[in-house]
Short mmCIF file of N, CA, C and O in Angstrom, two decimals:
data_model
loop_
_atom_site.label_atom_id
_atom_site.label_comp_id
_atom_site.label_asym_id
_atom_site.label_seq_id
_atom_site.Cartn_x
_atom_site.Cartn_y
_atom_site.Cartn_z
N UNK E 1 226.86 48.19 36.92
CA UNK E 1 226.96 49.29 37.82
C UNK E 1 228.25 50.08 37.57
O UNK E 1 228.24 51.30 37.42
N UNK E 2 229.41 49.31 37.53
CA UNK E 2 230.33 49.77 37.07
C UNK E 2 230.70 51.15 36.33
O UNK E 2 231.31 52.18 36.60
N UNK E 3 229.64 50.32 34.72
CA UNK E 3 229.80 51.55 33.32
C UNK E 3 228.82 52.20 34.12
O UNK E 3 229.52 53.09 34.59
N UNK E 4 227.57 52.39 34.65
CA UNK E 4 226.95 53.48 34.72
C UNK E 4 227.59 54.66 36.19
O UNK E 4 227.08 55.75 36.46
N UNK E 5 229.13 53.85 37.15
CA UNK E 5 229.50 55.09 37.53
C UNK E 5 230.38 55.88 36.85
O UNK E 5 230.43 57.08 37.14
N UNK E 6 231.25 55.31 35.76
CA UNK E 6 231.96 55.77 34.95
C UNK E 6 231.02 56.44 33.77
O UNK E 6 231.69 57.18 33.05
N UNK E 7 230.17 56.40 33.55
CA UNK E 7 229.09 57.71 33.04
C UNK E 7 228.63 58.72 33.53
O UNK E 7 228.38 59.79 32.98
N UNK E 8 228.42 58.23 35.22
CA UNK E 8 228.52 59.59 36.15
C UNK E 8 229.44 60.23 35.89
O UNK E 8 229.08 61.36 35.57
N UNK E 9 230.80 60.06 35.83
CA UNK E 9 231.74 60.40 36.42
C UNK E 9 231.92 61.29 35.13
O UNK E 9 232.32 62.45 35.28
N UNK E 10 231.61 60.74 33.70
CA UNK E 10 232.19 61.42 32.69
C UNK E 10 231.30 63.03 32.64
O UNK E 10 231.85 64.12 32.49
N UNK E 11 229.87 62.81 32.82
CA UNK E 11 228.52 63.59 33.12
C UNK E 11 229.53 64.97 34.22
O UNK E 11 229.22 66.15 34.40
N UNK E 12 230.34 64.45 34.58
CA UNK E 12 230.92 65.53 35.79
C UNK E 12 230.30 65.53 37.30
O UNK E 12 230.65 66.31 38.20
N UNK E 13 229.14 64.34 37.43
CA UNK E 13 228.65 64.24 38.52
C UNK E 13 229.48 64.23 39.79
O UNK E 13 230.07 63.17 39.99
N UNK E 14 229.69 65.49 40.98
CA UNK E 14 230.32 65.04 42.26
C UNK E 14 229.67 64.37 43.17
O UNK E 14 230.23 63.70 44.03
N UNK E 15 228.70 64.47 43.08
CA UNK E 15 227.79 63.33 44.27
C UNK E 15 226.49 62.19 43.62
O UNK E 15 225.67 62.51 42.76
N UNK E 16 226.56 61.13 44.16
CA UNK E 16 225.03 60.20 43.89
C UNK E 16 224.15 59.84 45.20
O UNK E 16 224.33 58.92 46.01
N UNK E 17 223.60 60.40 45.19
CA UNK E 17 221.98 60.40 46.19
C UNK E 17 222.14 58.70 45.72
O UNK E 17 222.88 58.27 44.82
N UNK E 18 221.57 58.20 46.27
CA UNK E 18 221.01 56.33 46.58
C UNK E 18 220.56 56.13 47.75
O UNK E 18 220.89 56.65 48.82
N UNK E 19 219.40 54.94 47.40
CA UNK E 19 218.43 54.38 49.14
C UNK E 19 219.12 53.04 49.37
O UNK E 19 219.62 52.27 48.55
N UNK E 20 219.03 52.95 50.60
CA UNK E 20 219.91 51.58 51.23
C UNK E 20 218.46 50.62 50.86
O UNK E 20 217.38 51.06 51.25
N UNK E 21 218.51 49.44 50.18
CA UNK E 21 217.60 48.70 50.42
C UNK E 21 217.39 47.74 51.19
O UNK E 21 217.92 46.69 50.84
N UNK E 22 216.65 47.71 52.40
CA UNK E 22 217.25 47.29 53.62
C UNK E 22 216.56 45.71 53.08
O UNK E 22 217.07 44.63 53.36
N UNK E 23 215.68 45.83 52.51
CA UNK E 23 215.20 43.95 52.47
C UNK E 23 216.10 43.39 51.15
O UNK E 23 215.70 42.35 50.61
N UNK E 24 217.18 43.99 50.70
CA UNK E 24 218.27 43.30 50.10
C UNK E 24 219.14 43.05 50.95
O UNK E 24 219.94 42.16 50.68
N UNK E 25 219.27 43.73 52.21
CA UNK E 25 220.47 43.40 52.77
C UNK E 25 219.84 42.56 54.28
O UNK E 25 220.51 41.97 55.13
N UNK E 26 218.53 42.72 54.26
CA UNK E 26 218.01 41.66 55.79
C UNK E 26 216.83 41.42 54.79
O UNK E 26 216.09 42.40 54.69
N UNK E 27 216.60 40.67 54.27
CA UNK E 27 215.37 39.87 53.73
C UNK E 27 214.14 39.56 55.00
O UNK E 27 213.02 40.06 55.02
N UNK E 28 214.70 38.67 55.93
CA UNK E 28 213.89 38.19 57.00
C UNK E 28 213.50 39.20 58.00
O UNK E 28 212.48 39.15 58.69
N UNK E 29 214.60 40.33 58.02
CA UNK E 29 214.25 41.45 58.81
C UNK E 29 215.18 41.24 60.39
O UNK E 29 215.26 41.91 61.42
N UNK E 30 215.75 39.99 59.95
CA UNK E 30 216.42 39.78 61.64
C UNK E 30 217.49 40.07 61.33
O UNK E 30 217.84 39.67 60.22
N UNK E 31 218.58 40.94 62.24
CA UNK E 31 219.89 41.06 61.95
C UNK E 31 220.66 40.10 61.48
O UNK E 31 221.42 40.22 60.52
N UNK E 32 220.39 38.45 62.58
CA UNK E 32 221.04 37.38 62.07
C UNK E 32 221.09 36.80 61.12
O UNK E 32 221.95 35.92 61.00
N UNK E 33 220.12 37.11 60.01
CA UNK E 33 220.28 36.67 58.73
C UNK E 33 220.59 37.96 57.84
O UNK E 33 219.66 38.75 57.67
N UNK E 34 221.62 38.17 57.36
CA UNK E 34 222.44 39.00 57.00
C UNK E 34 222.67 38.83 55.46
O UNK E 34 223.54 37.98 55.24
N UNK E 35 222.18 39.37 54.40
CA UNK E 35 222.06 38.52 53.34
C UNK E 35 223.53 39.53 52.66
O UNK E 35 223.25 40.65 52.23
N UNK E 36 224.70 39.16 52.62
CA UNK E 36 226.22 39.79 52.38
C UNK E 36 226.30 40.14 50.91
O UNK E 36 226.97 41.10 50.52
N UNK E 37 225.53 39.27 50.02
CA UNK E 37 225.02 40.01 48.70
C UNK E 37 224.37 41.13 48.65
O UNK E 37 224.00 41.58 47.56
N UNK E 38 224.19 41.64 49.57
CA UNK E 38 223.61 42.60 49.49
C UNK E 38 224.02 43.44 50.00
O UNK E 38 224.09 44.48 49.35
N UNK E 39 224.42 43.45 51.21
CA UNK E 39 225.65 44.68 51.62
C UNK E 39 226.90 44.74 50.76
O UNK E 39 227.62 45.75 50.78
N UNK E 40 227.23 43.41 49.81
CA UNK E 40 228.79 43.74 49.32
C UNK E 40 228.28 44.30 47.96
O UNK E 40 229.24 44.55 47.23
N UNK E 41 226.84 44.64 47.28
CA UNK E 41 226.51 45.79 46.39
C UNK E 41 226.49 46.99 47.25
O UNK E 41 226.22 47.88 46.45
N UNK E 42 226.57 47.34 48.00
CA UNK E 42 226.72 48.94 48.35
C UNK E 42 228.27 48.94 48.51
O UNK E 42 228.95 49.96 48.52
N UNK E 43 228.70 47.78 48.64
CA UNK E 43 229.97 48.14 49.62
C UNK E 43 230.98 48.58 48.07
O UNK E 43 231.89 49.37 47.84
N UNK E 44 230.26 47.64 47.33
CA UNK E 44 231.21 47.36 45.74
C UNK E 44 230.76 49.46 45.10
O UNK E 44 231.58 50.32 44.78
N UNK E 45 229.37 49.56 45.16
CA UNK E 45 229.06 50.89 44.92
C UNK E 45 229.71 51.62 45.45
O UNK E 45 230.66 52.06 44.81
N UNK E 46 229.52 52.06 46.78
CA UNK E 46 230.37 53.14 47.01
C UNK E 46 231.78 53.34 46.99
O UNK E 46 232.31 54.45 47.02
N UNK E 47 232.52 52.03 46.93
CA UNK E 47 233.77 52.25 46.08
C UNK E 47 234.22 52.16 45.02
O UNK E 47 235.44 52.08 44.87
N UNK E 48 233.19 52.15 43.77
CA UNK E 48 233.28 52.65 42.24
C UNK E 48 232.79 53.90 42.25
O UNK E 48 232.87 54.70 41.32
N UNK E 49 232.06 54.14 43.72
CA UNK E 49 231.89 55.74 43.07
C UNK E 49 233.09 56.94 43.76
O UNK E 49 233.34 58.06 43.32
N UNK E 50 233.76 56.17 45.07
CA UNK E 50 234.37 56.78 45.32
C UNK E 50 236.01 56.92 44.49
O UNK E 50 236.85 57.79 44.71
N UNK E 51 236.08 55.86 43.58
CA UNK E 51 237.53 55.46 42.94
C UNK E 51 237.44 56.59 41.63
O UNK E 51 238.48 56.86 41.03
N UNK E 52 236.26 57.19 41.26
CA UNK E 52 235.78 57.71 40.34
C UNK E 52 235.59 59.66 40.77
O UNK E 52 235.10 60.53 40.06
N UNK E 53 236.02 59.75 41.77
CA UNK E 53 235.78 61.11 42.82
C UNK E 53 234.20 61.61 42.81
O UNK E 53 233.87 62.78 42.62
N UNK E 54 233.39 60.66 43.03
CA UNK E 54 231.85 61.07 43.40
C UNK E 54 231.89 60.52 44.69
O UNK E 54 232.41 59.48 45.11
N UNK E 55 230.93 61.83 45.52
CA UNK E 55 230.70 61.30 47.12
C UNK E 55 229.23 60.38 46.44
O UNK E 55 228.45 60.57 45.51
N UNK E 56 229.44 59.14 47.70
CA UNK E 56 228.23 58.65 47.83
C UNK E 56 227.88 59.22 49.11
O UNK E 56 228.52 59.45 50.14
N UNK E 57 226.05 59.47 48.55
CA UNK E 57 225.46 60.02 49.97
C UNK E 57 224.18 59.09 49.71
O UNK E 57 223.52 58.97 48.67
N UNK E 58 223.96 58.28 51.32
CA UNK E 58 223.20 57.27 51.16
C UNK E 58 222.25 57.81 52.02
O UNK E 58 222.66 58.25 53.10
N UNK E 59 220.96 57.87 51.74
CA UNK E 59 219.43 57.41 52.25
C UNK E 59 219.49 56.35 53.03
O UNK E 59 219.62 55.28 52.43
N UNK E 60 219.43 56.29 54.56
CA UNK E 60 219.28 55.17 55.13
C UNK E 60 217.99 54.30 55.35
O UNK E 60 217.91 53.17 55.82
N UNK E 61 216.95 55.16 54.86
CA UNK E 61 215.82 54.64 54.56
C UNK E 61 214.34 55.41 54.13
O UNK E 61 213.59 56.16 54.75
N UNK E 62 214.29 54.72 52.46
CA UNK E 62 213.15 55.45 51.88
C UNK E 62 212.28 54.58 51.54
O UNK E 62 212.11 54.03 50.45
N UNK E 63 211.28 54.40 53.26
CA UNK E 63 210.35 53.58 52.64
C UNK E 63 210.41 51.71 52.07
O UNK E 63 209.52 51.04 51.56
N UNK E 64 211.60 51.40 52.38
CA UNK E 64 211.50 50.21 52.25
C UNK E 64 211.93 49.28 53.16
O UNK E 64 213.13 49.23 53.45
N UNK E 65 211.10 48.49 53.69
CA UNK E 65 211.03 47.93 54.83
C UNK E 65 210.67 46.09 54.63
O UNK E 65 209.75 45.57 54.00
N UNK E 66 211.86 45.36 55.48
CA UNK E 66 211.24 44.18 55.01
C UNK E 66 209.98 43.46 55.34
O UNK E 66 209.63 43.77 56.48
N UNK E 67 209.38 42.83 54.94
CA UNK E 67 207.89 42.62 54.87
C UNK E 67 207.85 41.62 56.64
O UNK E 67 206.90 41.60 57.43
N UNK E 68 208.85 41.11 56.75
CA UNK E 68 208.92 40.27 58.22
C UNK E 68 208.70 41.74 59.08
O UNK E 68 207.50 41.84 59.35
N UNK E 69 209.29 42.60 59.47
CA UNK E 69 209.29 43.42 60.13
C UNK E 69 208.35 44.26 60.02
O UNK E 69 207.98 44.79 61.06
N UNK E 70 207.48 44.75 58.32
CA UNK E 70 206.40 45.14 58.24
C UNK E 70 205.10 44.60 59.12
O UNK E 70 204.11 45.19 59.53
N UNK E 71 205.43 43.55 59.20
CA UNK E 71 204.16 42.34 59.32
C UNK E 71 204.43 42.62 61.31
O UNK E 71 203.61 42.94 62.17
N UNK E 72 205.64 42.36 61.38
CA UNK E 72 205.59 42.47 63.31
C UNK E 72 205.64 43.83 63.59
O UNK E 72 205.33 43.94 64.77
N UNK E 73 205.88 44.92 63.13
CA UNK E 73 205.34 46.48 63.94
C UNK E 73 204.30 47.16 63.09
O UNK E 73 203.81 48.22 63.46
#
């Protein structure tokens, strides 16, 4: 992830569009299981893209939904 924001960055890109993937970061769909691998890739992203002067602008949700929560609403 790294080299490909430092390819943005060379590209002259000021901003990266990205979708939060919410069943990387709640698998089970319950808050209490919190899967931190997966929030500490956005968290690690948006500060290689911000150390690099690209805004991250995040999609809070496109369509992906975890299948526990699919299944109960």
């Amino acid at each position: 992830m790294e080299e490909d924001v430092k390819l943005m960055a060379d590209l002259g890109m000021k901003n990266y569009r990205f979708s939060l993937s919410w069943p990387r970061m709640f698998p089970t769909g319950d808050v209490k299981n919190v899967n931190m691998k997966g929030v500490d890739f956005y968290d690690r992203l948006i500060n290689e893209l911000l150390k690099h002067g690209i805004e991250p602008l995040a999609t809070l949700y496109h369509w992906d939904l975890p299948q526990a929560l699919q299944d109960k609403y």
